[in-house]
């Protein structure tokens, strides 16, 4: 029997006993009733703690600790998946160096994409998947089972699959620079929580990070314009290829973000001619200025296309993020080139001009077979139409509620959900530096009151999923990141992954507490008190 984790165990048992008493007199035997109670405890109430919570789990037998080196792992999968598994080494990284796949068999049943069926009997492990990501998620579940300090029952079967197709984590490397090893750490974290997209915010007013051969000053100058701790640095093409390959091994696609036309002070310090005027550019310690890429100069448009060509060559994923948020138009209002572009193209105003620029770049990405993602700012007001490969990422719930979602769907664009309430994990638990009490939230709020959860529940297929975001405003340095992420990211990953009715919050909180030691063993610094 497989019990859904959604079923309340006491209600299940009560209903089960009622049926048995009404249909089978023999079930009134005290011995049989005791057996049923013991079975219930193993199957539901004391099931191993796994996050995100699986759809279905079956357990029996006494809890034991296992040596990964004694496990015999059999994988049932298509031949193409077998080749990918053999190419990567994630088994040893997730489970341990002693664990090996002992046999492969061809899959002859239907398993949905990114889903898996994991069975552990004594020391035999059976993993059934239809794709590589399903295999990685099965490993992550097995890793949590093996890492449990309480052990887990002799026989366990987990059948699981995702709620939505897009499950992302965004890290801001523009304001604060993280090492390559630091980036890899959070790719591992995303995979542990069964996410499949790493949204890498690579450019900001405070720093331009990706190497662009055609414009070397972007990193040589733009990567070093800020003077704060951990605010200087860049990623070479070799670094980026290394990170992309590492993410692929963990079932993660990387979506790079080249933020434009705003948040571009670092780039304009390196190449002032890409702006409206050849004037000095102030690098903001926080926030942003009106020094943005010029939309009127053909030379700027050509340069941006060259930059995107190189970005597409580095990142093989389907999506490229082009920003579009917080772009003050003061310079555009005065720029003769921008005003001439407005007149020539019959545009209404500078907002229309931004949409025109966005459309040109999205259409350019389409020639590479890519989709362009924009922050919701571009659809707050109607204007120049974006092409059909444009995706809208909703973020500003505090300022505009769900306006971006409504307008994006009205224009028939796909939508990614990232409302700052409650998916912005840079918002602290209590006021800190530039964050007042109005920009704080708890794990409970993220779990019970998340607007992303309600939007997903609408069932609109154009809402492709959720991304939680960690911006690094106010010098949120690398060693501080874990304290912002955990344990609240558990609540958001549960919204992304778990299908059906979720557990009551107090029960979910207890599950997170049981898994903290495992995540700590993977080098994550988690404060137990933040689960309250």
Short mmCIF file of C-alpha atoms in Angstrom, two decimals:
data_model
loop_
_atom_site.label_atom_id
_atom_site.label_comp_id
_atom_site.label_asym_id
_atom_site.label_seq_id
_atom_site.Cartn_x
_atom_site.Cartn_y
_atom_site.Cartn_z
CA UNK A 1 0.00 0.00 0.00
CA UNK A 2 1.22 3.49 -0.84
CA UNK A 3 -0.01 6.28 1.39
CA UNK A 4 -0.19 9.80 0.05
CA UNK A 5 1.64 12.28 2.26
CA UNK A 6 -1.43 14.48 1.82
CA UNK A 7 -3.63 12.07 3.75
CA UNK A 8 -4.05 12.78 7.45
CA UNK A 9 -2.83 9.57 9.05
CA UNK A 10 -5.33 9.56 11.94
CA UNK A 11 -8.26 10.13 9.57
CA UNK A 12 -6.95 7.43 7.25
CA UNK A 13 -6.69 4.96 10.10
CA UNK A 14 -10.14 5.79 11.44
CA UNK A 15 -11.73 5.31 8.02
CA UNK A 16 -9.77 2.12 7.42
CA UNK A 17 -10.85 0.62 10.75
CA UNK A 18 -14.48 1.59 10.13
CA UNK A 19 -14.48 -0.24 6.79
CA UNK A 20 -12.85 -3.29 8.31
CA UNK A 21 -15.32 -3.45 11.19
CA UNK A 22 -18.33 -3.07 8.91
CA UNK A 23 -17.23 -5.66 6.34
CA UNK A 24 -15.02 -8.11 8.18
CA UNK A 25 -15.93 -9.30 11.67
CA UNK A 26 -12.52 -10.93 11.98
CA UNK A 27 -10.86 -7.54 12.00
CA UNK A 28 -12.15 -7.01 15.55
CA UNK A 29 -9.29 -9.23 16.70
CA UNK A 30 -7.08 -7.20 19.10
CA UNK A 31 -3.98 -8.73 17.55
CA UNK A 32 -4.98 -7.65 14.06
CA UNK A 33 -5.90 -4.18 15.28
CA UNK A 34 -2.49 -3.87 16.93
CA UNK A 35 -0.85 -4.93 13.66
CA UNK A 36 -2.86 -2.32 11.77
CA UNK A 37 -1.78 0.38 14.20
CA UNK A 38 1.87 -0.59 13.85
CA UNK A 39 1.55 -0.60 10.06
CA UNK A 40 0.03 2.87 10.13
CA UNK A 41 2.87 4.25 12.22
CA UNK A 42 5.45 2.94 9.77
CA UNK A 43 3.49 3.98 6.68
CA UNK A 44 2.43 7.49 7.53
CA UNK A 45 3.06 9.18 10.83
CA UNK A 46 6.71 8.16 11.13
CA UNK A 47 7.63 8.22 7.46
CA UNK A 48 11.14 9.55 6.81
CA UNK A 49 11.51 13.32 6.60
CA UNK A 50 12.09 14.29 2.95
CA UNK A 51 11.95 17.82 1.53
CA UNK A 52 10.20 18.73 -0.65
CA UNK A 53 7.57 16.28 0.60
CA UNK A 54 7.00 13.40 -1.86
CA UNK A 55 3.59 12.75 -3.37
CA UNK A 56 3.49 9.15 -2.15
CA UNK A 57 5.58 7.10 0.25
CA UNK A 58 5.33 3.54 1.59
CA UNK A 59 7.39 2.31 4.53
CA UNK A 60 7.69 -0.92 6.48
CA UNK A 61 10.17 -2.62 8.77
CA UNK A 62 12.39 -1.37 11.55
CA UNK A 63 14.40 1.81 11.08
CA UNK A 64 18.07 1.14 10.35
CA UNK A 65 21.17 3.08 9.33
CA UNK A 66 22.67 2.03 6.01
CA UNK A 67 26.16 2.05 4.57
CA UNK A 68 25.97 3.55 1.04
CA UNK A 69 28.83 1.29 0.00
CA UNK A 70 26.64 -1.78 0.51
CA UNK A 71 23.80 -0.52 -1.66
CA UNK A 72 23.21 -2.21 -5.00
CA UNK A 73 21.62 0.39 -7.26
CA UNK A 74 19.66 -0.69 -10.32
CA UNK A 75 18.43 2.01 -12.70
CA UNK A 76 15.54 1.36 -15.09
CA UNK A 77 15.57 4.09 -17.74
CA UNK A 78 15.71 4.79 -21.50
CA UNK A 79 19.07 4.21 -23.19
CA UNK A 80 19.60 7.95 -23.74
CA UNK A 81 19.27 8.58 -19.99
CA UNK A 82 21.73 5.78 -19.24
CA UNK A 83 24.35 7.51 -21.40
CA UNK A 84 23.85 10.79 -19.54
CA UNK A 85 24.09 9.07 -16.15
CA UNK A 86 27.33 7.39 -17.17
CA UNK A 87 28.75 10.74 -18.32
CA UNK A 88 28.27 12.49 -14.99
CA UNK A 89 29.50 11.72 -11.46
CA UNK A 90 26.65 13.07 -9.35
CA UNK A 91 26.03 9.71 -7.66
CA UNK A 92 29.26 9.92 -5.71
CA UNK A 93 28.72 13.60 -4.92
CA UNK A 94 25.17 13.10 -3.62
CA UNK A 95 25.35 9.64 -2.04
CA UNK A 96 29.06 9.04 -1.47
CA UNK A 97 32.09 7.66 -3.24
CA UNK A 98 31.27 4.05 -2.34
CA UNK A 99 27.89 4.01 -4.08
CA UNK A 100 27.73 2.69 -7.66
CA UNK A 101 25.10 1.71 -10.18
CA UNK A 102 25.35 -2.07 -10.37
CA UNK A 103 22.96 -2.58 -13.30
CA UNK A 104 20.87 -0.78 -15.93
CA UNK A 105 17.64 -2.05 -17.44
CA UNK A 106 15.48 -0.55 -20.16
CA UNK A 107 12.34 1.23 -18.99
CA UNK A 108 9.14 -0.39 -20.29
CA UNK A 109 6.55 1.59 -18.34
CA UNK A 110 5.31 5.17 -18.47
CA UNK A 111 6.83 7.64 -16.02
CA UNK A 112 6.16 11.37 -16.38
CA UNK A 113 9.06 13.79 -17.08
CA UNK A 114 11.10 14.75 -13.98
CA UNK A 115 9.26 12.08 -11.95
CA UNK A 116 10.71 8.97 -10.37
CA UNK A 117 9.90 5.82 -8.47
CA UNK A 118 12.46 4.88 -5.83
CA UNK A 119 12.35 1.54 -4.01
CA UNK A 120 14.73 0.46 -1.25
CA UNK A 121 14.51 -3.14 0.02
CA UNK A 122 17.23 -4.09 2.44
CA UNK A 123 20.37 -3.06 0.50
CA UNK A 124 18.82 -3.11 -2.96
CA UNK A 125 17.86 0.21 -4.56
CA UNK A 126 15.62 0.37 -7.64
CA UNK A 127 15.28 3.72 -9.49
CA UNK A 128 12.79 4.07 -12.35
CA UNK A 129 12.84 7.27 -14.45
CA UNK A 130 12.09 8.48 -17.96
CA UNK A 131 14.63 11.32 -17.99
CA UNK A 132 17.87 12.43 -16.39
CA UNK A 133 16.32 14.95 -14.02
CA UNK A 134 14.06 12.28 -12.57
CA UNK A 135 17.21 10.25 -11.83
CA UNK A 136 18.85 13.21 -10.07
CA UNK A 137 15.74 13.83 -7.95
CA UNK A 138 15.59 10.14 -6.99
CA UNK A 139 19.22 10.41 -5.88
CA UNK A 140 18.48 13.53 -3.86
CA UNK A 141 15.66 11.72 -2.07
CA UNK A 142 17.90 8.71 -1.45
CA UNK A 143 20.58 11.05 -0.13
CA UNK A 144 18.16 12.51 2.42
CA UNK A 145 17.08 9.00 3.44
CA UNK A 146 20.68 7.90 3.94
CA UNK A 147 21.57 11.12 5.71
CA UNK A 148 18.80 10.85 8.29
CA UNK A 149 20.17 10.63 11.82
CA UNK A 150 17.18 8.43 12.71
CA UNK A 151 17.77 5.91 9.93
CA UNK A 152 14.88 4.82 7.76
CA UNK A 153 12.70 1.71 7.47
CA UNK A 154 14.08 -1.41 5.79
CA UNK A 155 11.63 -1.14 2.93
CA UNK A 156 10.72 2.21 1.39
CA UNK A 157 9.00 3.13 -1.86
CA UNK A 158 8.69 6.74 -3.00
CA UNK A 159 6.67 7.79 -6.06
CA UNK A 160 7.06 11.47 -6.81
CA UNK A 161 6.88 14.20 -9.43
CA UNK A 162 6.68 18.02 -9.69
CA UNK A 163 3.75 20.40 -9.41
CA UNK A 164 5.06 22.82 -12.04
CA UNK A 165 7.61 22.65 -14.82
CA UNK A 166 9.69 25.76 -13.93
CA UNK A 167 11.24 25.72 -10.47
CA UNK A 168 13.96 28.31 -10.16
CA UNK A 169 16.43 29.95 -7.82
CA UNK A 170 17.91 33.36 -8.66
CA UNK A 171 21.20 34.65 -7.29
CA UNK A 172 22.38 38.24 -7.73
CA UNK A 173 26.08 38.21 -8.64
CA UNK A 174 25.94 41.76 -10.01
CA UNK A 175 25.78 43.73 -6.76
CA UNK A 176 27.97 41.26 -4.84
CA UNK A 177 30.42 38.90 -6.49
CA UNK A 178 30.48 35.23 -5.48
CA UNK A 179 33.26 32.75 -6.20
CA UNK A 180 32.78 29.94 -8.70
CA UNK A 181 32.77 27.45 -5.82
CA UNK A 182 30.09 29.56 -4.14
CA UNK A 183 27.95 29.47 -7.27
CA UNK A 184 28.33 25.69 -7.44
CA UNK A 185 27.23 25.38 -3.83
CA UNK A 186 23.90 27.03 -4.61
CA UNK A 187 23.46 24.97 -7.77
CA UNK A 188 23.76 21.90 -5.52
CA UNK A 189 21.23 23.44 -3.15
CA UNK A 190 18.76 24.06 -5.97
CA UNK A 191 19.09 20.44 -7.09
CA UNK A 192 18.65 19.15 -3.52
CA UNK A 193 15.34 21.02 -3.42
CA UNK A 194 14.40 19.60 -6.85
CA UNK A 195 14.65 22.92 -8.67
CA UNK A 196 15.62 22.90 -12.34
CA UNK A 197 16.60 26.51 -13.17
CA UNK A 198 19.44 28.64 -11.83
CA UNK A 199 18.63 32.26 -12.74
CA UNK A 200 22.03 33.98 -12.70
CA UNK A 201 21.79 37.78 -12.41
CA UNK A 202 25.12 38.72 -13.98
CA UNK A 203 25.02 42.47 -14.63
CA UNK A 204 24.23 45.45 -12.43
CA UNK A 205 25.06 49.07 -11.92
CA UNK A 206 27.62 47.83 -9.40
CA UNK A 207 29.29 45.29 -11.63
CA UNK A 208 29.39 43.57 -15.02
CA UNK A 209 30.47 39.96 -14.51
CA UNK A 210 30.48 37.84 -17.76
CA UNK A 211 33.46 38.10 -20.11
CA UNK A 212 32.53 39.45 -23.55
CA UNK A 213 35.39 39.19 -26.04
CA UNK A 214 34.03 41.91 -28.33
CA UNK A 215 33.89 44.37 -25.42
CA UNK A 216 36.70 43.45 -23.00
CA UNK A 217 36.33 46.61 -20.90
CA UNK A 218 32.94 45.36 -19.67
CA UNK A 219 34.74 43.08 -17.23
CA UNK A 220 38.15 44.77 -17.04
CA UNK A 221 36.52 48.05 -16.01
CA UNK A 222 32.88 47.24 -15.34
CA UNK A 223 33.68 44.32 -13.06
CA UNK A 224 35.66 46.57 -10.72
CA UNK A 225 33.72 49.83 -10.44
CA UNK A 226 32.31 49.27 -6.94
CA UNK A 227 34.44 49.60 -3.85
CA UNK A 228 32.63 47.49 -1.28
CA UNK A 229 33.58 44.13 0.20
CA UNK A 230 33.14 41.31 -2.35
CA UNK A 231 31.93 43.74 -5.02
CA UNK A 232 34.78 43.32 -7.47
CA UNK A 233 35.28 40.45 -9.87
CA UNK A 234 34.21 38.83 -13.11
CA UNK A 235 33.66 35.40 -14.64
CA UNK A 236 35.81 34.31 -17.56
CA UNK A 237 34.32 32.27 -20.37
CA UNK A 238 36.16 29.28 -18.92
CA UNK A 239 34.50 29.91 -15.53
CA UNK A 240 31.08 30.14 -17.13
CA UNK A 241 31.49 26.96 -19.17
CA UNK A 242 32.60 25.17 -16.01
CA UNK A 243 29.52 26.35 -14.11
CA UNK A 244 27.17 25.47 -16.98
CA UNK A 245 28.58 21.92 -17.19
CA UNK A 246 28.38 21.52 -13.41
CA UNK A 247 24.76 22.66 -13.39
CA UNK A 248 23.91 20.21 -16.18
CA UNK A 249 25.22 17.33 -14.09
CA UNK A 250 22.75 18.33 -11.36
CA UNK A 251 19.80 18.65 -13.73
CA UNK A 252 19.90 22.45 -13.70
CA UNK A 253 19.54 24.83 -16.65
CA UNK A 254 21.17 28.24 -16.23
CA UNK A 255 19.27 31.31 -17.35
CA UNK A 256 21.70 34.27 -17.51
CA UNK A 257 20.37 37.78 -16.96
CA UNK A 258 21.83 40.72 -18.83
CA UNK A 259 19.86 43.56 -17.27
CA UNK A 260 19.00 46.35 -19.70
CA UNK A 261 18.39 49.12 -20.48
CA UNK A 262 18.58 50.03 -16.78
CA UNK A 263 20.94 48.91 -14.02
CA UNK A 264 23.73 49.49 -16.53
CA UNK A 265 26.02 52.02 -14.86
CA UNK A 266 28.98 49.60 -14.73
CA UNK A 267 28.73 48.90 -18.46
CA UNK A 268 28.46 52.61 -19.26
CA UNK A 269 31.49 53.40 -17.10
CA UNK A 270 33.38 50.97 -19.36
CA UNK A 271 31.80 52.17 -22.64
CA UNK A 272 30.23 55.64 -22.20
CA UNK A 273 29.39 55.75 -25.94
CA UNK A 274 26.66 53.14 -25.34
CA UNK A 275 24.71 55.71 -23.33
CA UNK A 276 22.84 58.79 -24.48
CA UNK A 277 25.56 61.29 -23.59
CA UNK A 278 29.30 60.97 -23.05
CA UNK A 279 28.99 62.25 -19.49
CA UNK A 280 30.33 60.80 -16.27
CA UNK A 281 28.50 57.85 -14.77
CA UNK A 282 28.04 57.64 -11.02
CA UNK A 283 28.15 54.11 -9.61
CA UNK A 284 25.31 53.91 -7.07
CA UNK A 285 26.04 52.26 -3.72
CA UNK A 286 22.37 51.24 -3.65
CA UNK A 287 19.48 51.63 -6.08
CA UNK A 288 19.97 52.95 -9.61
CA UNK A 289 20.31 56.12 -11.70
CA UNK A 290 18.95 57.29 -15.06
CA UNK A 291 22.22 56.42 -16.85
CA UNK A 292 20.88 53.64 -19.04
CA UNK A 293 21.69 52.18 -22.45
CA UNK A 294 20.67 54.52 -25.29
CA UNK A 295 17.74 53.18 -27.31
CA UNK A 296 18.21 55.72 -30.09
CA UNK A 297 21.73 54.94 -31.31
CA UNK A 298 22.06 52.19 -33.91
CA UNK A 299 25.58 51.56 -32.61
CA UNK A 300 24.23 50.74 -29.12
CA UNK A 301 21.60 48.39 -30.54
CA UNK A 302 24.28 46.64 -32.62
CA UNK A 303 26.56 46.32 -29.57
CA UNK A 304 23.79 44.80 -27.46
CA UNK A 305 23.11 42.22 -30.16
CA UNK A 306 26.80 41.28 -30.29
CA UNK A 307 26.81 40.89 -26.51
CA UNK A 308 23.76 38.62 -26.68
CA UNK A 309 25.38 36.56 -29.43
CA UNK A 310 28.28 35.80 -27.09
CA UNK A 311 25.91 35.10 -24.19
CA UNK A 312 23.99 32.59 -26.32
CA UNK A 313 27.30 30.93 -27.16
CA UNK A 314 28.06 30.47 -23.47
CA UNK A 315 24.65 29.42 -22.17
CA UNK A 316 22.88 26.64 -24.10
CA UNK A 317 19.56 26.93 -22.25
CA UNK A 318 16.35 28.02 -23.91
CA UNK A 319 15.87 31.25 -21.90
CA UNK A 320 17.89 34.48 -21.74
CA UNK A 321 16.76 37.17 -19.28
CA UNK A 322 16.93 40.74 -20.56
CA UNK A 323 15.90 42.58 -17.40
CA UNK A 324 13.68 45.54 -18.20
CA UNK A 325 13.03 46.70 -14.64
CA UNK A 326 13.62 50.06 -13.01
CA UNK A 327 14.79 52.04 -16.04
CA UNK A 328 14.33 55.80 -15.41
CA UNK A 329 13.87 57.66 -18.70
CA UNK A 330 15.27 61.08 -17.77
CA UNK A 331 18.17 60.80 -20.23
CA UNK A 332 15.93 59.41 -22.98
CA UNK A 333 13.62 62.41 -22.62
CA UNK A 334 16.54 64.71 -23.48
CA UNK A 335 18.43 62.52 -25.92
CA UNK A 336 18.01 63.63 -29.59
CA UNK A 337 18.71 60.08 -30.80
CA UNK A 338 16.03 58.58 -28.55
CA UNK A 339 13.52 61.25 -29.52
CA UNK A 340 14.27 60.71 -33.20
CA UNK A 341 13.69 56.96 -32.73
CA UNK A 342 10.31 57.69 -31.16
CA UNK A 343 9.27 59.89 -34.08
CA UNK A 344 10.64 57.60 -36.79
CA UNK A 345 8.86 54.52 -35.44
CA UNK A 346 5.61 56.24 -34.51
CA UNK A 347 6.05 55.47 -30.82
CA UNK A 348 4.03 57.18 -28.13
CA UNK A 349 6.63 57.90 -25.47
CA UNK A 350 9.79 56.62 -23.79
CA UNK A 351 7.95 53.64 -22.28
CA UNK A 352 6.98 52.66 -25.81
CA UNK A 353 10.62 53.15 -26.77
CA UNK A 354 11.71 50.68 -24.11
CA UNK A 355 9.20 48.15 -25.42
CA UNK A 356 10.52 48.75 -28.95
CA UNK A 357 14.09 48.11 -27.79
CA UNK A 358 13.00 45.01 -25.86
CA UNK A 359 11.20 43.71 -28.95
CA UNK A 360 14.28 44.18 -31.13
CA UNK A 361 16.44 42.21 -28.73
CA UNK A 362 13.83 39.50 -28.15
CA UNK A 363 13.50 39.09 -31.92
CA UNK A 364 17.28 38.81 -32.16
CA UNK A 365 17.26 36.05 -29.54
CA UNK A 366 14.58 34.28 -31.56
CA UNK A 367 17.11 33.87 -34.38
CA UNK A 368 19.13 31.82 -31.89
CA UNK A 369 16.07 29.74 -31.00
CA UNK A 370 15.80 31.37 -27.57
CA UNK A 371 13.08 32.95 -25.47
CA UNK A 372 13.52 36.38 -23.86
CA UNK A 373 12.43 36.92 -20.27
CA UNK A 374 11.54 40.39 -18.98
CA UNK A 375 10.62 41.70 -15.55
CA UNK A 376 6.97 42.68 -15.20
CA UNK A 377 7.74 46.41 -15.49
CA UNK A 378 7.50 46.15 -19.28
CA UNK A 379 3.79 45.22 -19.19
CA UNK A 380 2.46 47.62 -16.56
CA UNK A 381 1.25 49.87 -19.40
CA UNK A 382 0.27 48.93 -22.98
CA UNK A 383 2.53 49.83 -25.87
CA UNK A 384 4.69 48.44 -28.62
CA UNK A 385 3.99 44.69 -28.86
CA UNK A 386 6.58 42.19 -27.67
CA UNK A 387 7.22 39.18 -29.94
CA UNK A 388 5.79 35.76 -29.16
CA UNK A 389 9.04 34.45 -27.65
CA UNK A 390 8.72 36.92 -24.75
CA UNK A 391 8.14 35.68 -21.18
CA UNK A 392 7.17 37.92 -18.25
CA UNK A 393 8.57 37.45 -14.75
CA UNK A 394 6.30 38.86 -12.06
CA UNK A 395 8.10 40.44 -9.13
CA UNK A 396 6.62 43.67 -7.73
CA UNK A 397 3.68 42.41 -5.70
CA UNK A 398 4.22 45.13 -3.09
CA UNK A 399 3.92 47.91 -5.65
CA UNK A 400 1.49 46.57 -8.25
CA UNK A 401 -0.07 43.41 -6.81
CA UNK A 402 -0.71 40.97 -9.71
CA UNK A 403 -0.97 43.59 -12.50
CA UNK A 404 2.01 42.11 -14.37
CA UNK A 405 0.43 38.65 -14.36
CA UNK A 406 -2.92 39.92 -15.62
CA UNK A 407 -1.41 42.05 -18.38
CA UNK A 408 1.04 39.34 -19.45
CA UNK A 409 -1.69 36.74 -19.76
CA UNK A 410 -3.93 39.20 -21.58
CA UNK A 411 -1.13 39.55 -24.15
CA UNK A 412 -0.76 35.75 -24.21
CA UNK A 413 2.76 35.67 -22.75
CA UNK A 414 4.07 32.91 -20.52
CA UNK A 415 4.63 33.96 -16.91
CA UNK A 416 7.18 33.11 -14.21
CA UNK A 417 6.08 33.88 -10.65
CA UNK A 418 8.55 35.67 -8.33
CA UNK A 419 6.44 38.00 -6.15
CA UNK A 420 8.60 39.85 -3.64
CA UNK A 421 6.00 38.79 -1.05
CA UNK A 422 7.01 36.00 -0.38
CA UNK A 423 9.65 34.82 -2.84
CA UNK A 424 12.37 37.45 -2.28
CA UNK A 425 14.65 35.76 0.22
CA UNK A 426 16.81 38.86 0.56
CA UNK A 427 13.91 40.24 2.62
CA UNK A 428 15.10 39.39 6.17
CA UNK A 429 13.16 38.02 9.11
CA UNK A 430 13.48 41.35 10.91
CA UNK A 431 14.65 44.85 9.87
CA UNK A 432 18.24 44.96 8.63
CA UNK A 433 20.18 47.80 7.00
CA UNK A 434 17.96 49.08 4.16
CA UNK A 435 15.11 46.69 4.91
CA UNK A 436 12.37 48.11 7.10
CA UNK A 437 9.67 46.08 8.87
CA UNK A 438 7.44 46.30 5.77
CA UNK A 439 10.01 44.18 3.89
CA UNK A 440 10.34 41.22 6.23
CA UNK A 441 8.59 37.84 6.36
CA UNK A 442 8.68 34.48 8.10
CA UNK A 443 8.73 30.91 6.86
CA UNK A 444 5.11 30.59 7.89
CA UNK A 445 4.10 33.53 5.68
CA UNK A 446 6.08 32.10 2.77
CA UNK A 447 4.31 28.77 3.24
CA UNK A 448 0.74 29.87 3.92
CA UNK A 449 0.32 33.29 2.28
CA UNK A 450 2.46 33.19 -0.85
CA UNK A 451 0.80 34.90 -3.86
CA UNK A 452 2.76 32.55 -6.13
CA UNK A 453 0.88 29.62 -4.64
CA UNK A 454 -2.49 31.20 -5.43
CA UNK A 455 -1.43 32.09 -8.97
CA UNK A 456 -0.28 28.51 -9.61
CA UNK A 457 -3.59 27.22 -8.29
CA UNK A 458 -5.41 29.06 -11.09
CA UNK A 459 -4.31 26.27 -13.41
CA UNK A 460 -3.45 28.58 -16.32
CA UNK A 461 -0.91 26.63 -18.38
CA UNK A 462 0.81 29.86 -19.43
CA UNK A 463 2.00 30.23 -15.82
CA UNK A 464 5.02 27.98 -16.18
CA UNK A 465 6.30 28.07 -12.61
CA UNK A 466 8.05 29.87 -9.77
CA UNK A 467 11.48 31.39 -9.08
CA UNK A 468 12.61 32.44 -5.62
CA UNK A 469 15.17 35.22 -5.64
CA UNK A 470 18.12 36.25 -3.50
CA UNK A 471 19.24 39.79 -4.27
CA UNK A 472 22.44 41.00 -2.62
CA UNK A 473 21.50 44.60 -1.82
CA UNK A 474 23.19 46.41 1.06
CA UNK A 475 26.36 44.29 0.88
CA UNK A 476 24.80 40.89 1.50
CA UNK A 477 28.09 39.03 1.22
CA UNK A 478 28.68 35.39 0.39
CA UNK A 479 29.00 34.16 3.97
CA UNK A 480 25.61 35.71 4.82
CA UNK A 481 23.60 33.98 2.10
CA UNK A 482 22.69 30.80 3.97
CA UNK A 483 21.09 32.75 6.80
CA UNK A 484 18.73 34.40 4.29
CA UNK A 485 17.94 31.24 2.36
CA UNK A 486 17.30 28.74 5.11
CA UNK A 487 14.86 27.58 6.25
CA UNK A 488 12.40 29.77 4.30
CA UNK A 489 13.50 28.34 0.96
CA UNK A 490 12.07 25.01 2.12
CA UNK A 491 8.60 26.57 2.14
CA UNK A 492 8.97 27.99 -1.38
CA UNK A 493 10.39 24.76 -2.80
CA UNK A 494 7.40 22.94 -1.32
CA UNK A 495 5.06 25.27 -3.23
CA UNK A 496 6.98 24.60 -6.44
CA UNK A 497 7.24 20.84 -6.13
CA UNK A 498 4.56 19.21 -3.99
CA UNK A 499 1.34 18.24 -5.75
CA UNK A 500 -1.98 18.20 -3.93
CA UNK A 501 -2.91 19.45 -0.50
CA UNK A 502 0.03 20.35 1.66
CA UNK A 503 0.70 19.56 5.29
CA UNK A 504 -0.38 21.85 8.08
CA UNK A 505 2.36 24.36 8.79
CA UNK A 506 3.30 23.01 12.24
CA UNK A 507 3.80 19.55 10.76
CA UNK A 508 5.83 20.98 7.89
CA UNK A 509 7.97 22.97 10.33
CA UNK A 510 8.74 19.79 12.28
CA UNK A 511 9.80 18.13 9.03
CA UNK A 512 12.22 20.97 8.30
CA UNK A 513 13.72 20.60 11.76
CA UNK A 514 14.32 16.89 11.12
CA UNK A 515 16.20 17.64 7.89
CA UNK A 516 18.39 20.49 9.15
CA UNK A 517 21.28 18.24 10.13
CA UNK A 518 21.37 16.72 6.65
CA UNK A 519 21.56 20.12 4.96
CA UNK A 520 24.17 21.22 7.48
CA UNK A 521 26.22 18.17 6.53
CA UNK A 522 26.23 19.53 2.98
CA UNK A 523 27.91 22.77 4.15
CA UNK A 524 24.82 24.92 4.66
CA UNK A 525 24.66 27.10 7.76
CA UNK A 526 21.10 26.97 9.12
CA UNK A 527 19.71 28.60 12.24
CA UNK A 528 17.20 26.28 13.93
CA UNK A 529 15.36 29.19 15.54
CA UNK A 530 14.34 30.60 12.15
CA UNK A 531 11.96 27.66 11.63
CA UNK A 532 9.66 29.05 14.34
#
